[in-house]
mmCIF file with all atom_site columns, C-alpha atoms in Angstrom:
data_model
loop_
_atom_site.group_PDB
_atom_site.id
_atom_site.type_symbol
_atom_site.label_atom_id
_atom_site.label_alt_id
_atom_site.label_comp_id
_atom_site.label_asym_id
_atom_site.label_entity_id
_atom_site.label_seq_id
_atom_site.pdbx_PDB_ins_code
_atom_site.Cartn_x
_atom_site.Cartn_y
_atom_site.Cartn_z
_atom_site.occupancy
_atom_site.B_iso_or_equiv
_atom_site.pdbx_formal_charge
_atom_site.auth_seq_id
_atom_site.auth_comp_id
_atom_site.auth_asym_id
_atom_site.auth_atom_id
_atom_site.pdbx_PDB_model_num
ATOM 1   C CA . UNK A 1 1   ? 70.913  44.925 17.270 1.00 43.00 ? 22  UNK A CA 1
ATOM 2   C CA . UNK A 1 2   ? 74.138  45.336 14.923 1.00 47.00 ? 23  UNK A CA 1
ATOM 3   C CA . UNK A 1 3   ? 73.342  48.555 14.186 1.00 49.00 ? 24  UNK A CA 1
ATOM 4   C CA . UNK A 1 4   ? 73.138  49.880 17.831 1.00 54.00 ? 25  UNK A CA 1
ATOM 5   C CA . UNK A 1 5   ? 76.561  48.387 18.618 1.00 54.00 ? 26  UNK A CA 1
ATOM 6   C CA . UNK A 1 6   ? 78.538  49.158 15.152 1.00 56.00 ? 27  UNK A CA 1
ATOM 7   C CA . UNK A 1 7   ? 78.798  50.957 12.038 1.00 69.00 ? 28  UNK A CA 1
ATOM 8   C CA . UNK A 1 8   ? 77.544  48.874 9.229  1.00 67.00 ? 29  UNK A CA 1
ATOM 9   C CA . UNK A 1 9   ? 77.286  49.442 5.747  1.00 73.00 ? 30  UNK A CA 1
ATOM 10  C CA . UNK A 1 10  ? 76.537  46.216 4.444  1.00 77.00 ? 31  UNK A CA 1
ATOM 11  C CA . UNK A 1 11  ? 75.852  42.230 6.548  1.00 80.00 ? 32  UNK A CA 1
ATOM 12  C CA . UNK A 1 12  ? 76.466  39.141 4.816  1.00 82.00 ? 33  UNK A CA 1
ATOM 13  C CA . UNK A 1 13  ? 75.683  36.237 7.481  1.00 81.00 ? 34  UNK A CA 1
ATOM 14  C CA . UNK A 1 14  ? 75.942  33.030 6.439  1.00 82.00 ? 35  UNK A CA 1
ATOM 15  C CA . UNK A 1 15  ? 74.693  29.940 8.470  1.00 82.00 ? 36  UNK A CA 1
ATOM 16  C CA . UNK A 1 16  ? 74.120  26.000 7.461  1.00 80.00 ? 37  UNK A CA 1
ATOM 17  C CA . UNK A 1 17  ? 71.325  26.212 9.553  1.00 83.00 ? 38  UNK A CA 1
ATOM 18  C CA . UNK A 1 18  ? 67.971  27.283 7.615  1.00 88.00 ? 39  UNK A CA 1
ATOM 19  C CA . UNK A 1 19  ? 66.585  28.539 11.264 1.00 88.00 ? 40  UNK A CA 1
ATOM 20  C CA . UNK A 1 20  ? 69.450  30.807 12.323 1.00 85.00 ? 41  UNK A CA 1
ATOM 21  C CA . UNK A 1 21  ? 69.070  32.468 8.968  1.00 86.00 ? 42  UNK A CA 1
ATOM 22  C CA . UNK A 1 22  ? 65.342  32.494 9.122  1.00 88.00 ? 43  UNK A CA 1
ATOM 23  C CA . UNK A 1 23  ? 65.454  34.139 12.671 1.00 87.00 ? 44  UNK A CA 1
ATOM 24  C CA . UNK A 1 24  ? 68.206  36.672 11.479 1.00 82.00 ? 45  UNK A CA 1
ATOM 25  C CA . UNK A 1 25  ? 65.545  37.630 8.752  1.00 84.00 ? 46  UNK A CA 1
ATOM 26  C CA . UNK A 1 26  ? 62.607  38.141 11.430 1.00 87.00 ? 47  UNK A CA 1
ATOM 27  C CA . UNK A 1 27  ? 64.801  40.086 13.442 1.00 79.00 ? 48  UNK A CA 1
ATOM 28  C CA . UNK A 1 28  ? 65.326  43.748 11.736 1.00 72.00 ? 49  UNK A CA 1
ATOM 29  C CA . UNK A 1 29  ? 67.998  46.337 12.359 1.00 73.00 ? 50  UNK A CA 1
ATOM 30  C CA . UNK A 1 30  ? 70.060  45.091 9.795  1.00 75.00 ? 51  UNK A CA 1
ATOM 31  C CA . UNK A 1 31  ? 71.758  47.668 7.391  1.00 74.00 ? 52  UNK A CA 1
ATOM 32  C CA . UNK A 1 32  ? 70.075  47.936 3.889  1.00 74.00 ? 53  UNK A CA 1
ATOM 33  C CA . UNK A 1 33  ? 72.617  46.055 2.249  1.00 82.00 ? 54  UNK A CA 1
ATOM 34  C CA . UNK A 1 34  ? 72.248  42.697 3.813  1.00 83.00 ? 55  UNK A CA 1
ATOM 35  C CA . UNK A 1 35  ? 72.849  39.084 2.405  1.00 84.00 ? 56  UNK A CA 1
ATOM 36  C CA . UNK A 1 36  ? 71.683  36.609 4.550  1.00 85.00 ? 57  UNK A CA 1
ATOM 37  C CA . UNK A 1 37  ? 72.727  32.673 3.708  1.00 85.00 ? 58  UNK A CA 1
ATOM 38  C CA . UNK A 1 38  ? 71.724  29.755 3.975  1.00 88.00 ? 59  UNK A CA 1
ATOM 39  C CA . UNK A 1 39  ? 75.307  27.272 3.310  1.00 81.00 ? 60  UNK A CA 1
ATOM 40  C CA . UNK A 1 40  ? 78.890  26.598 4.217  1.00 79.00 ? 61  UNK A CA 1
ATOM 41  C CA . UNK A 1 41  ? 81.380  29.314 4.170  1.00 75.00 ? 62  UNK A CA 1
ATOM 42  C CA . UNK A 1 42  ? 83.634  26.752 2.894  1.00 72.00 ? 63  UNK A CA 1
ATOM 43  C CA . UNK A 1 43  ? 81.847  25.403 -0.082 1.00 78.00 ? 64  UNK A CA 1
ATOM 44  C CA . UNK A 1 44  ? 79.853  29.107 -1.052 1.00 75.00 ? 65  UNK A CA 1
ATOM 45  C CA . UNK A 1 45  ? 81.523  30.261 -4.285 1.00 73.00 ? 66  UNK A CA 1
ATOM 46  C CA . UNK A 1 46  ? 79.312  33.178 -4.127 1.00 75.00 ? 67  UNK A CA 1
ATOM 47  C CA . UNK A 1 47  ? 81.981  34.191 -1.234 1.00 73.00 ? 68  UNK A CA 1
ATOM 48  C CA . UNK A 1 48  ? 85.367  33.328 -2.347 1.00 68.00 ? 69  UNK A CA 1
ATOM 49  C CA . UNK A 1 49  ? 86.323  36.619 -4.307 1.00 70.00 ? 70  UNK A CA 1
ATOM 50  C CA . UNK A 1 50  ? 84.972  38.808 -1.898 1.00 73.00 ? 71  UNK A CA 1
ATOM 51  C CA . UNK A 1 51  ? 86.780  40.327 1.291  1.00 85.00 ? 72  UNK A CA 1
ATOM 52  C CA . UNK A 1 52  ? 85.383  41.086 4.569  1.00 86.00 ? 73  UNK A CA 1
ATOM 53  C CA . UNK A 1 53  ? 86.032  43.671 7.171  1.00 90.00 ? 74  UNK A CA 1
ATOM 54  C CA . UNK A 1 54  ? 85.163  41.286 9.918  1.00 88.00 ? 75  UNK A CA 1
ATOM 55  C CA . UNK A 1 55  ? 84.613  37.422 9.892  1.00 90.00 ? 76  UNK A CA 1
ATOM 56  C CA . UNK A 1 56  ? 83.417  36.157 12.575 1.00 90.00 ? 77  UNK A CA 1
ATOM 57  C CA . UNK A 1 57  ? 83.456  32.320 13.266 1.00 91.00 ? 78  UNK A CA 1
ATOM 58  C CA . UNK A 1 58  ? 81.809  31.652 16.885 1.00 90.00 ? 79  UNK A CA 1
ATOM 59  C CA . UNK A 1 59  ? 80.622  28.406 17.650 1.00 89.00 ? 80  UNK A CA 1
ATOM 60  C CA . UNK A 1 60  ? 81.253  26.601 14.565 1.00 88.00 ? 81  UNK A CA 1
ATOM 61  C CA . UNK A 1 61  ? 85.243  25.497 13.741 1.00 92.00 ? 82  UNK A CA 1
ATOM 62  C CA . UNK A 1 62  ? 85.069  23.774 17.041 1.00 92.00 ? 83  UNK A CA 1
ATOM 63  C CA . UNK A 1 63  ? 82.283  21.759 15.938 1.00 90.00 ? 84  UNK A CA 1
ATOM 64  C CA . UNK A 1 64  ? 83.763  21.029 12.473 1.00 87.00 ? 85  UNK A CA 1
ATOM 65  C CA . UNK A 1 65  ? 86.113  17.839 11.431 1.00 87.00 ? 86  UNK A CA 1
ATOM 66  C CA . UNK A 1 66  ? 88.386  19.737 9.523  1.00 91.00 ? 87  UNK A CA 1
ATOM 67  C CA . UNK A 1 67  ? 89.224  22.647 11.955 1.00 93.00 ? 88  UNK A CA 1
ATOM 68  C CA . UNK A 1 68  ? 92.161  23.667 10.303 1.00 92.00 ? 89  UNK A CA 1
ATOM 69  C CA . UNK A 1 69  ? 90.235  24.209 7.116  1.00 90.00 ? 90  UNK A CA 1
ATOM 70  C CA . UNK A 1 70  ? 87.737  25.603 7.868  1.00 90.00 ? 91  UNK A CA 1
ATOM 71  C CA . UNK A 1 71  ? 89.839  28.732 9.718  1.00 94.00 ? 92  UNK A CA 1
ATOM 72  C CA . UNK A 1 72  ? 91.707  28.531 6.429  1.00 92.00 ? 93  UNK A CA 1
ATOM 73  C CA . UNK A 1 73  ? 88.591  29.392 4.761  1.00 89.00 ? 94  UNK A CA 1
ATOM 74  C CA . UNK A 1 74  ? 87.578  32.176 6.847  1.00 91.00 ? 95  UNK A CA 1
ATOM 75  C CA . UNK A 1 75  ? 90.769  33.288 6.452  1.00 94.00 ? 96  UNK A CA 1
ATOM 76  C CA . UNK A 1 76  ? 90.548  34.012 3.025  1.00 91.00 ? 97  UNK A CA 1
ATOM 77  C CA . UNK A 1 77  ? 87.734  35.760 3.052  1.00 90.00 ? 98  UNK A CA 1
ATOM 78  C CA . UNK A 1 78  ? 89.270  38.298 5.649  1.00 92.00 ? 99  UNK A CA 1
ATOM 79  C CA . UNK A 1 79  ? 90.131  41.719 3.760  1.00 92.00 ? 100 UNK A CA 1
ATOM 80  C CA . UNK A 1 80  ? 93.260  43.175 4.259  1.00 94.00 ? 101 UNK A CA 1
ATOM 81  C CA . UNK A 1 81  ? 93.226  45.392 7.387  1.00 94.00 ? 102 UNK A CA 1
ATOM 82  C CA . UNK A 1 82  ? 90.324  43.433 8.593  1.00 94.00 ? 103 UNK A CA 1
ATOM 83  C CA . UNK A 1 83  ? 89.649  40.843 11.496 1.00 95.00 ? 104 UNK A CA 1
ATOM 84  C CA . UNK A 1 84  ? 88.610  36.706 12.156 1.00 95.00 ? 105 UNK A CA 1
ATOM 85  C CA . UNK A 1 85  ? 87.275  36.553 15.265 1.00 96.00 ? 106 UNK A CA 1
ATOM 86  C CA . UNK A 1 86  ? 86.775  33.152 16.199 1.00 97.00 ? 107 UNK A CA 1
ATOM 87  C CA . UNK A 1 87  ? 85.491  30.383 19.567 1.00 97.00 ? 108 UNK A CA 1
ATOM 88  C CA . UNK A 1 88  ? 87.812  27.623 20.288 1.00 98.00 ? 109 UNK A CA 1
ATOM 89  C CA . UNK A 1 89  ? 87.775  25.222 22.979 1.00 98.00 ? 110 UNK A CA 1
ATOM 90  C CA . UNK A 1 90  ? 91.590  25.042 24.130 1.00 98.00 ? 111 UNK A CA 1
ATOM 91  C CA . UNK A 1 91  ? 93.384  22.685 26.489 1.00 97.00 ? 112 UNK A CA 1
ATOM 92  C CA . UNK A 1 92  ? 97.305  22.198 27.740 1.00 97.00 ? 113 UNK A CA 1
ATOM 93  C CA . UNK A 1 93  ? 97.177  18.859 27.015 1.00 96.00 ? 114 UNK A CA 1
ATOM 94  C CA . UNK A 1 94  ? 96.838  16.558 23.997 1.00 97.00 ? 115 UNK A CA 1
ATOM 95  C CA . UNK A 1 95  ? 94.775  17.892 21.199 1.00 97.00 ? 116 UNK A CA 1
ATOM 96  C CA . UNK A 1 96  ? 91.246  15.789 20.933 1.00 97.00 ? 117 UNK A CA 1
ATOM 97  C CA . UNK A 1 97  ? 89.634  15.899 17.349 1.00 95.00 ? 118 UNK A CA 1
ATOM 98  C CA . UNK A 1 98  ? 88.388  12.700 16.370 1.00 94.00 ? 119 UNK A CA 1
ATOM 99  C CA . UNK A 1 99  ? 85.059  12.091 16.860 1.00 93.00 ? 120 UNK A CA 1
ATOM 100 C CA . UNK A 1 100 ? 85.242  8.519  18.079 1.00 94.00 ? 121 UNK A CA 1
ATOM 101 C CA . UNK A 1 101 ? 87.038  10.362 21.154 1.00 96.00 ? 122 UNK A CA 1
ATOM 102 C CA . UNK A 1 102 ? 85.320  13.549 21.589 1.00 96.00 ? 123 UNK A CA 1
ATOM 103 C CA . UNK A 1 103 ? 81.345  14.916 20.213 1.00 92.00 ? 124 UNK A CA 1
ATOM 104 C CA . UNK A 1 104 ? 78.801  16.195 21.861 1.00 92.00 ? 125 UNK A CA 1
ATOM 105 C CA . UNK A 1 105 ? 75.473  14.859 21.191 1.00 90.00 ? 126 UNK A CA 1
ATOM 106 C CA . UNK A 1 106 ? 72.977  17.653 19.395 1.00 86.00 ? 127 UNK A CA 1
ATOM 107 C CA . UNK A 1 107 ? 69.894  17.361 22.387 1.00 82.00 ? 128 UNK A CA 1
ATOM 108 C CA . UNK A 1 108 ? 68.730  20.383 23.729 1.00 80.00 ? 129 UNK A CA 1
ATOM 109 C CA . UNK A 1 109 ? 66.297  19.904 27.218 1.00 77.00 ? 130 UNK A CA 1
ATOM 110 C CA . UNK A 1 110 ? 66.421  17.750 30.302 1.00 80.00 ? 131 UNK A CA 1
ATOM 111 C CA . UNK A 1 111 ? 65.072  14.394 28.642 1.00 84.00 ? 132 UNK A CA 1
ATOM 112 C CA . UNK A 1 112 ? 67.909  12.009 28.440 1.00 86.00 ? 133 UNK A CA 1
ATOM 113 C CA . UNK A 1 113 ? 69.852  11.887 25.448 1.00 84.00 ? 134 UNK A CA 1
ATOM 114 C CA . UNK A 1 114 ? 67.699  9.381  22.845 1.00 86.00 ? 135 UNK A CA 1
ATOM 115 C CA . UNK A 1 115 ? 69.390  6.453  21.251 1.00 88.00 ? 136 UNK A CA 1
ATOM 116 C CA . UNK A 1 116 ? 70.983  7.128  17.941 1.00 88.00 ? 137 UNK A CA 1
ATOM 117 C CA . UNK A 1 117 ? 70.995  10.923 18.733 1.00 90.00 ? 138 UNK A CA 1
ATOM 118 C CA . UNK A 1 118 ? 73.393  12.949 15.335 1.00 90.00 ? 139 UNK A CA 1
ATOM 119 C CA . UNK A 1 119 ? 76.373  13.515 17.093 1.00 92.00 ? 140 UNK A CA 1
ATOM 120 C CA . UNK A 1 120 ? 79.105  16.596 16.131 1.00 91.00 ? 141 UNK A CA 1
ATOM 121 C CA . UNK A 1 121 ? 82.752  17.144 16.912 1.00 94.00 ? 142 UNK A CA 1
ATOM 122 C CA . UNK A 1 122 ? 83.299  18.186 19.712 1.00 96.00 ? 143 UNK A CA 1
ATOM 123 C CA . UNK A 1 123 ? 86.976  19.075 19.000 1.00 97.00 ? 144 UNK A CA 1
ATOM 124 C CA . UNK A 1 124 ? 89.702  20.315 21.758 1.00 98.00 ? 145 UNK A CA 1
ATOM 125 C CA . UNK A 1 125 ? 92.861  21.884 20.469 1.00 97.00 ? 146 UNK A CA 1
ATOM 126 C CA . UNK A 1 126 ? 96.104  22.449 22.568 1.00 97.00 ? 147 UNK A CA 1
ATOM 127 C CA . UNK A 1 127 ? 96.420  25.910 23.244 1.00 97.00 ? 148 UNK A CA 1
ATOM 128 C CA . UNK A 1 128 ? 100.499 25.920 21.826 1.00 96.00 ? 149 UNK A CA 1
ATOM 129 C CA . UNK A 1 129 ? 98.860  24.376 18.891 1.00 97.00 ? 150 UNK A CA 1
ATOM 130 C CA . UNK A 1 130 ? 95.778  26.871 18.337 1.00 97.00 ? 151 UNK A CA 1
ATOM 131 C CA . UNK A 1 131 ? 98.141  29.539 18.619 1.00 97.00 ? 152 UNK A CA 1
ATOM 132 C CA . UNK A 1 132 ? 100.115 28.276 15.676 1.00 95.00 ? 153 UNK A CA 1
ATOM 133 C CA . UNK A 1 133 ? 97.231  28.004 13.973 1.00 95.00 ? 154 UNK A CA 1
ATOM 134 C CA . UNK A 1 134 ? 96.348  31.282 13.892 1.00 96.00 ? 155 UNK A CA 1
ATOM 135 C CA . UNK A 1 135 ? 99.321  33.535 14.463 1.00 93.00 ? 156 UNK A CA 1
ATOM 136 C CA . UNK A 1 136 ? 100.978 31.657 11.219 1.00 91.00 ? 157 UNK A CA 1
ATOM 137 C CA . UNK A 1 137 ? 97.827  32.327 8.661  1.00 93.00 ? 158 UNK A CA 1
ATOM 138 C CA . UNK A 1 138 ? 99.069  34.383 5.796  1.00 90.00 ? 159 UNK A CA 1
ATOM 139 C CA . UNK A 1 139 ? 99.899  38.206 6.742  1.00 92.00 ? 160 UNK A CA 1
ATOM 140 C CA . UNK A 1 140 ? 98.585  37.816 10.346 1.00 93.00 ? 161 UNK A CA 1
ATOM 141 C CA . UNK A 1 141 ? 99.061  41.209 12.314 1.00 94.00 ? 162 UNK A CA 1
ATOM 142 C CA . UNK A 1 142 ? 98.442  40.736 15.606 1.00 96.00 ? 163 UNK A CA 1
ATOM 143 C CA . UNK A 1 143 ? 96.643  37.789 17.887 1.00 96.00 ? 164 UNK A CA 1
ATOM 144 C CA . UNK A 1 144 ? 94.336  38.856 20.388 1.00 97.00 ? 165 UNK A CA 1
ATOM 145 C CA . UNK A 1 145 ? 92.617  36.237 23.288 1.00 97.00 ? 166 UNK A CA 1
ATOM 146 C CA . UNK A 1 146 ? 90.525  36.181 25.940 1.00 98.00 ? 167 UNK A CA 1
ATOM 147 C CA . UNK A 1 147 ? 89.658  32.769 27.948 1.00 97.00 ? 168 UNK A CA 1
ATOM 148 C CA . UNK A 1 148 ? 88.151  31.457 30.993 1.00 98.00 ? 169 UNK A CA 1
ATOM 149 C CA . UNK A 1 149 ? 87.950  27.726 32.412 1.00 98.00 ? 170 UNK A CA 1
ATOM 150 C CA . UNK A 1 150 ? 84.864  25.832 32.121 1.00 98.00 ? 171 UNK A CA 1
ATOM 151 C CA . UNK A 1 151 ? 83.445  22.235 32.222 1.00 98.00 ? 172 UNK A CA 1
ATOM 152 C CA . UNK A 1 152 ? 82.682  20.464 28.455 1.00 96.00 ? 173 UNK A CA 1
ATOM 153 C CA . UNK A 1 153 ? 78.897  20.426 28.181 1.00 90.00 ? 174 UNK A CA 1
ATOM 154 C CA . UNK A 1 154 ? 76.864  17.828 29.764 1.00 88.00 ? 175 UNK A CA 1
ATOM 155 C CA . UNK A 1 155 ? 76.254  16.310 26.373 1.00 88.00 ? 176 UNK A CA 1
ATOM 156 C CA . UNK A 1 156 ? 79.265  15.970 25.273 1.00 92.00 ? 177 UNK A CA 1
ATOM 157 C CA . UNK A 1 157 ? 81.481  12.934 25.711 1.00 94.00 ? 178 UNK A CA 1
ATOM 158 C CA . UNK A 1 158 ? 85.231  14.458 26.011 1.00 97.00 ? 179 UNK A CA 1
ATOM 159 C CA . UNK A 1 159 ? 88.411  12.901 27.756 1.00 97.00 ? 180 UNK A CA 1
ATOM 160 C CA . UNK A 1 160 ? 89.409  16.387 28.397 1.00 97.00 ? 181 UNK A CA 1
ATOM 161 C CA . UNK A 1 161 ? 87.524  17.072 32.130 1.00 96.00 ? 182 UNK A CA 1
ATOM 162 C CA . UNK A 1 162 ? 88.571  21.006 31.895 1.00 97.00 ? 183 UNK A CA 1
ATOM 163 C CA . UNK A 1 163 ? 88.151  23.188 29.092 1.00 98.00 ? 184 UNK A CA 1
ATOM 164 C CA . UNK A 1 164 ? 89.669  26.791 28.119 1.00 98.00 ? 185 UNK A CA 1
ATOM 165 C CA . UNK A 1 165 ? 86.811  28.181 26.688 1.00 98.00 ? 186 UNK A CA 1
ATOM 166 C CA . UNK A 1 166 ? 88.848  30.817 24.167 1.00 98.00 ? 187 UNK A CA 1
ATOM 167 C CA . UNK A 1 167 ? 87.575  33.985 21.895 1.00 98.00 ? 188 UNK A CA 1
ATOM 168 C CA . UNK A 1 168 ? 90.509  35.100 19.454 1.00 97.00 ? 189 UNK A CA 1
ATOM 169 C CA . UNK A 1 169 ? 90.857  38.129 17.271 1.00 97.00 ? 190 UNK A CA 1
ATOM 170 C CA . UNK A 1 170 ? 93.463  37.583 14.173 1.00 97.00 ? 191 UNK A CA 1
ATOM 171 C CA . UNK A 1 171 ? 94.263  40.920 12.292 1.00 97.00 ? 192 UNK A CA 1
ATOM 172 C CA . UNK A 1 172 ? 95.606  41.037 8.758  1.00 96.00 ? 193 UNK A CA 1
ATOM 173 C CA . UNK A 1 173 ? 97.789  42.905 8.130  1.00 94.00 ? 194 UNK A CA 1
ATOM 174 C CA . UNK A 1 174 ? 97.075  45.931 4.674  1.00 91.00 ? 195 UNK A CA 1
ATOM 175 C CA . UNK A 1 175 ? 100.102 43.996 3.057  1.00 87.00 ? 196 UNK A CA 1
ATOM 176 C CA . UNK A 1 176 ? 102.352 41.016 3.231  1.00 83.00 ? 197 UNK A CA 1
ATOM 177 C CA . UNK A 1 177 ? 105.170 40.810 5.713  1.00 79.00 ? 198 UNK A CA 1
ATOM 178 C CA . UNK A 1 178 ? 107.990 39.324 5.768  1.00 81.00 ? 199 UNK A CA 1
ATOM 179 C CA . UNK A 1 179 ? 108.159 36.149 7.266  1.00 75.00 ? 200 UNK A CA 1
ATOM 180 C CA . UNK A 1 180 ? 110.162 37.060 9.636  1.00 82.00 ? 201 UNK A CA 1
ATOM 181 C CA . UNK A 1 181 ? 107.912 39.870 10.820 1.00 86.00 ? 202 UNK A CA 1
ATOM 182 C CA . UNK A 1 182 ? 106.770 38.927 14.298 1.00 89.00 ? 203 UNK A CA 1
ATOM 183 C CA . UNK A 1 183 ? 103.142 38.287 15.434 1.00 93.00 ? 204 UNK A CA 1
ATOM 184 C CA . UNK A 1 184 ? 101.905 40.878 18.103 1.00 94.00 ? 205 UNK A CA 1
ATOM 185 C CA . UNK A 1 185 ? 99.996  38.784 20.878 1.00 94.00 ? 206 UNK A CA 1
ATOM 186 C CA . UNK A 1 186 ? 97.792  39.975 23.311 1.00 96.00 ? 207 UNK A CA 1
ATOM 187 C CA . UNK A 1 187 ? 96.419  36.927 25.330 1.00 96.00 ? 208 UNK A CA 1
ATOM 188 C CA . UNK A 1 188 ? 94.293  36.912 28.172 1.00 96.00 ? 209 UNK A CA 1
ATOM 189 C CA . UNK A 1 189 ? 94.185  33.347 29.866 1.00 96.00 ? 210 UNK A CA 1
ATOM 190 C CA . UNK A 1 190 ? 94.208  32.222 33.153 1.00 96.00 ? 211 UNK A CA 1
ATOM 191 C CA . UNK A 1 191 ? 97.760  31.798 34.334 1.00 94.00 ? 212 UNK A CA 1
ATOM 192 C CA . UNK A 1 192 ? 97.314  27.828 35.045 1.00 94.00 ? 213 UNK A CA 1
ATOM 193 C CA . UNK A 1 193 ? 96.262  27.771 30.930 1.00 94.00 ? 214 UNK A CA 1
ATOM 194 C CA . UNK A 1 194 ? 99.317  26.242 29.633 1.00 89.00 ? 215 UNK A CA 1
ATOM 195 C CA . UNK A 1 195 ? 99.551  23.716 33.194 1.00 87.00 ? 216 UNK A CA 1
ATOM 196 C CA . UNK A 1 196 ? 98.065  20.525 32.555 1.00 78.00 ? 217 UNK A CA 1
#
């Protein structure tokens, strides 16, 4: 599948689910050098002196406590010259990342949500604040977003009614800038994205 759509000379996927990994495994056209994890891309030593051409973070900093960290740990393992792509769910209004105010229960299928159901974060930054986020990680390039309105899932249990469902692209730069070397952005939102 990767190797259809890009030019790969070595994979290292790392999930903290054991089936995502194990499916990854079972499903081939991988390059020859491939590393596939079971773990936390925070907490993997095995990761933190190594630099990646692309990180890619879909799905997962939205659903974590620390949001903040774990980008920051993405981050790091971005090479220079290379890209973070990342999923956020973005609002204009108040950030939402406390858990007691916003999670989504993990159910999957029609049958009501059972009692005592493991809940996750189901965290809602404020687009301003996202931005910030990302454009001010060390020796970020350029900031590149798509996003489209949606409705939170039907599990989850949000304040926020409307959500800017968001894909961004940070770039490092091959070498520090100076910090008062602008950020290039390229964003692609609805216009109504910073209305609340």
């Amino acid at each position: 599948m990767l190797g259809g759509r890009f030019t790969l000379s070595s994979y290292t996927g790392i999930d903290i689910n054991p089936q995502a990994i194990a499916t990854g495994r079972e499903a081939g056209d991988l390059p020859p050098e491939t590393r596939l994890l079971v773990g936390d891309v925070v907490e993997d030593a095995s990761l933190a002196s190594q630099g990646f051409d692309m990180v890619v973070n879909l799905s997962c900093a939205d659903w974590n406590l620390d949001t903040a960290g774990i980008l920051a740990a993405s981050w790091a393992r971005v090479a220079p010259g290379g890209v973070m792509v990342v999923s956020l769910r973005l609002t204009p209004g108040a950030s939402v990342t406390s858990l007691a105010q916003s999670f989504q229960y993990i159910h999957y299928g029609d049958d009501p949500v059972p009692e005592g159901c493991e809940k996750a974060a189901y965290v809602v930054l404020n687009l301003n604040t996202a931005l910030s986020m990302l454009s001010t990680l060390p020796e970020t390039r350029r900031l590149v977003a798509y996003g489209y309105w949606g409705k939170p899932s039907a599990t989850a249990r949000t304040p926020v009614e409307r959500v800017l469902f968001g894909v961004l692209a940070v770039e490092r730069d091959r070498a520090p800038r100076p910090a008062d070397d602008p950020v290039q952005l390229d964003l692609s939102f609805p216009r109504d994205a910073w209305l609340p």
